[in-house]
mmCIF file of C-alpha atoms in Angstrom:
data_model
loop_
_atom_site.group_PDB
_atom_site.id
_atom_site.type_symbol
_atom_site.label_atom_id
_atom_site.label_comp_id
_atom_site.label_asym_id
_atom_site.label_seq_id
_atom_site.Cartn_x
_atom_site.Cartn_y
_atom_site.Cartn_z
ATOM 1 C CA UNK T 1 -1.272 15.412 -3.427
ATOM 2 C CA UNK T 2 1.120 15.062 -0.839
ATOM 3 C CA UNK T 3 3.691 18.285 -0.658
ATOM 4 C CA UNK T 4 4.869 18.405 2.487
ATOM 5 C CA UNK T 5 2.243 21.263 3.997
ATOM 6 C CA UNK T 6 -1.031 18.678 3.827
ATOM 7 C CA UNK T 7 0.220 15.263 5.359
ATOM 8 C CA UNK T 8 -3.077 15.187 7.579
ATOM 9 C CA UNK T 9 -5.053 15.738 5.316
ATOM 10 C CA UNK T 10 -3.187 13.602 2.124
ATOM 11 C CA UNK T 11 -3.235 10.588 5.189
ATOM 12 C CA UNK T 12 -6.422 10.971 5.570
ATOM 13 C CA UNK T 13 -7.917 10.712 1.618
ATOM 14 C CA UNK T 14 -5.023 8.211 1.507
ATOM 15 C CA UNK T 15 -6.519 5.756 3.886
ATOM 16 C CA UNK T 16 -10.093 6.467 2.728
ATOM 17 C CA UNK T 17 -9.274 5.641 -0.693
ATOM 18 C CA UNK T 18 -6.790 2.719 0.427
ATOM 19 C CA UNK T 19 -9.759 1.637 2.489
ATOM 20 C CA UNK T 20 -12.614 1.189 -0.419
ATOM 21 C CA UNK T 21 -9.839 -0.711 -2.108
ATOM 22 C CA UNK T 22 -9.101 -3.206 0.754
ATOM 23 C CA UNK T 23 -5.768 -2.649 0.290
ATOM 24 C CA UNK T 24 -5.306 -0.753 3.741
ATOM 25 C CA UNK T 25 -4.193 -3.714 5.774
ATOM 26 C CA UNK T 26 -0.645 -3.302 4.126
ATOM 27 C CA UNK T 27 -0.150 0.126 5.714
ATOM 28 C CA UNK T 28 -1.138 -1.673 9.081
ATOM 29 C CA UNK T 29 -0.226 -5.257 9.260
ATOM 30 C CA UNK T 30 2.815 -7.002 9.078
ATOM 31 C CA UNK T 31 4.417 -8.805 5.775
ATOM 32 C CA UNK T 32 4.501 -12.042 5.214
ATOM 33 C CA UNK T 33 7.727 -13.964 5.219
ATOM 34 C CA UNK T 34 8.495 -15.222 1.955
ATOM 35 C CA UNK T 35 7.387 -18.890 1.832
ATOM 36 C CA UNK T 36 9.211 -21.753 0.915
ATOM 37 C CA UNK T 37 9.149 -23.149 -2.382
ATOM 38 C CA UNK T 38 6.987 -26.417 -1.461
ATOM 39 C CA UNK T 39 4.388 -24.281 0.690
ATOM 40 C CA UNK T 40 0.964 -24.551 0.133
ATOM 41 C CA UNK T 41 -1.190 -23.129 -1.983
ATOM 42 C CA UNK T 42 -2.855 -20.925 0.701
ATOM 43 C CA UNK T 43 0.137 -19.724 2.571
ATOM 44 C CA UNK T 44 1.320 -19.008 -1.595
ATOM 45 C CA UNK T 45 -1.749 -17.529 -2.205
ATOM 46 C CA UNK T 46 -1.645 -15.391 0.990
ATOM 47 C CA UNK T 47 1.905 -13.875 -0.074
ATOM 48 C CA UNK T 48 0.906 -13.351 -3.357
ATOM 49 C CA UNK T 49 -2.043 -11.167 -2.650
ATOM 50 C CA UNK T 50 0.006 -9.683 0.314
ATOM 51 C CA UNK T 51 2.740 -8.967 -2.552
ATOM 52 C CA UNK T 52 0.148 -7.446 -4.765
ATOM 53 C CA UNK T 53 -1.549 -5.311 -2.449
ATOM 54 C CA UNK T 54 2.107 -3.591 -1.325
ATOM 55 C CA UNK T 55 2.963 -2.739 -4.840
ATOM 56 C CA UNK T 56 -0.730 -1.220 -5.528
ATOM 57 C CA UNK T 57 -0.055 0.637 -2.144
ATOM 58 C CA UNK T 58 3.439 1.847 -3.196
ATOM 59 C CA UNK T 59 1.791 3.255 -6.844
ATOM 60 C CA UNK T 60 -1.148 5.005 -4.986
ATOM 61 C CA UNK T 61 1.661 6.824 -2.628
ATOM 62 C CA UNK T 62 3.781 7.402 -5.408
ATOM 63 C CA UNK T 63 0.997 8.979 -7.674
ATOM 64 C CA UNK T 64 -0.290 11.157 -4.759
ATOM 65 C CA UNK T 65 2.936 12.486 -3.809
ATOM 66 C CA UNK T 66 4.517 15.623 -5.195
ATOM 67 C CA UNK T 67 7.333 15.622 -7.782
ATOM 68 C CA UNK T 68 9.921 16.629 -4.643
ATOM 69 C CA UNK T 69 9.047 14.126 -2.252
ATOM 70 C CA UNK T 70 7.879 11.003 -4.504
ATOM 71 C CA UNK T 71 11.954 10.643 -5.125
ATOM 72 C CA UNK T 72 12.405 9.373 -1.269
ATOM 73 C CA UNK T 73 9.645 6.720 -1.659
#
């Protein structure tokens, strides 16, 4: 858990763990824009898991973060 001594070490379970989940590429790559309403399915289906992945990512910090510091996140 993340309190403020341990950040190497917290990023580096962190990324392991976001890693094995393939959920990683949200802590690297850059988001989507939000598609237009008649988009295809693909560039909908893209978003959504893009969408998905970012709120798993935010829990995981979240839940690893101490009491302290989880209220800036």
């Amino acid at each position: 858990q993340l309190n403020g001594t341990n950040y190497s070490e917290w990023k580096e379970h962190l990324e392991f763990y976001l890693g094995i989940l393939e959920l990683d590429q949200v802590l690297t790559g850059t988001a989507p824009s939000a598609p237009a309403d008649d988009a295809e399915k693909e560039v909908l289906d893209s978003y959504n898991w893009w969408m998905k992945c970012d709120n798993l990512c935010l829990k995981f910090l979240r839940l690893t973060t101490a009491p302290n510091i989880k209220s800036s996140i």
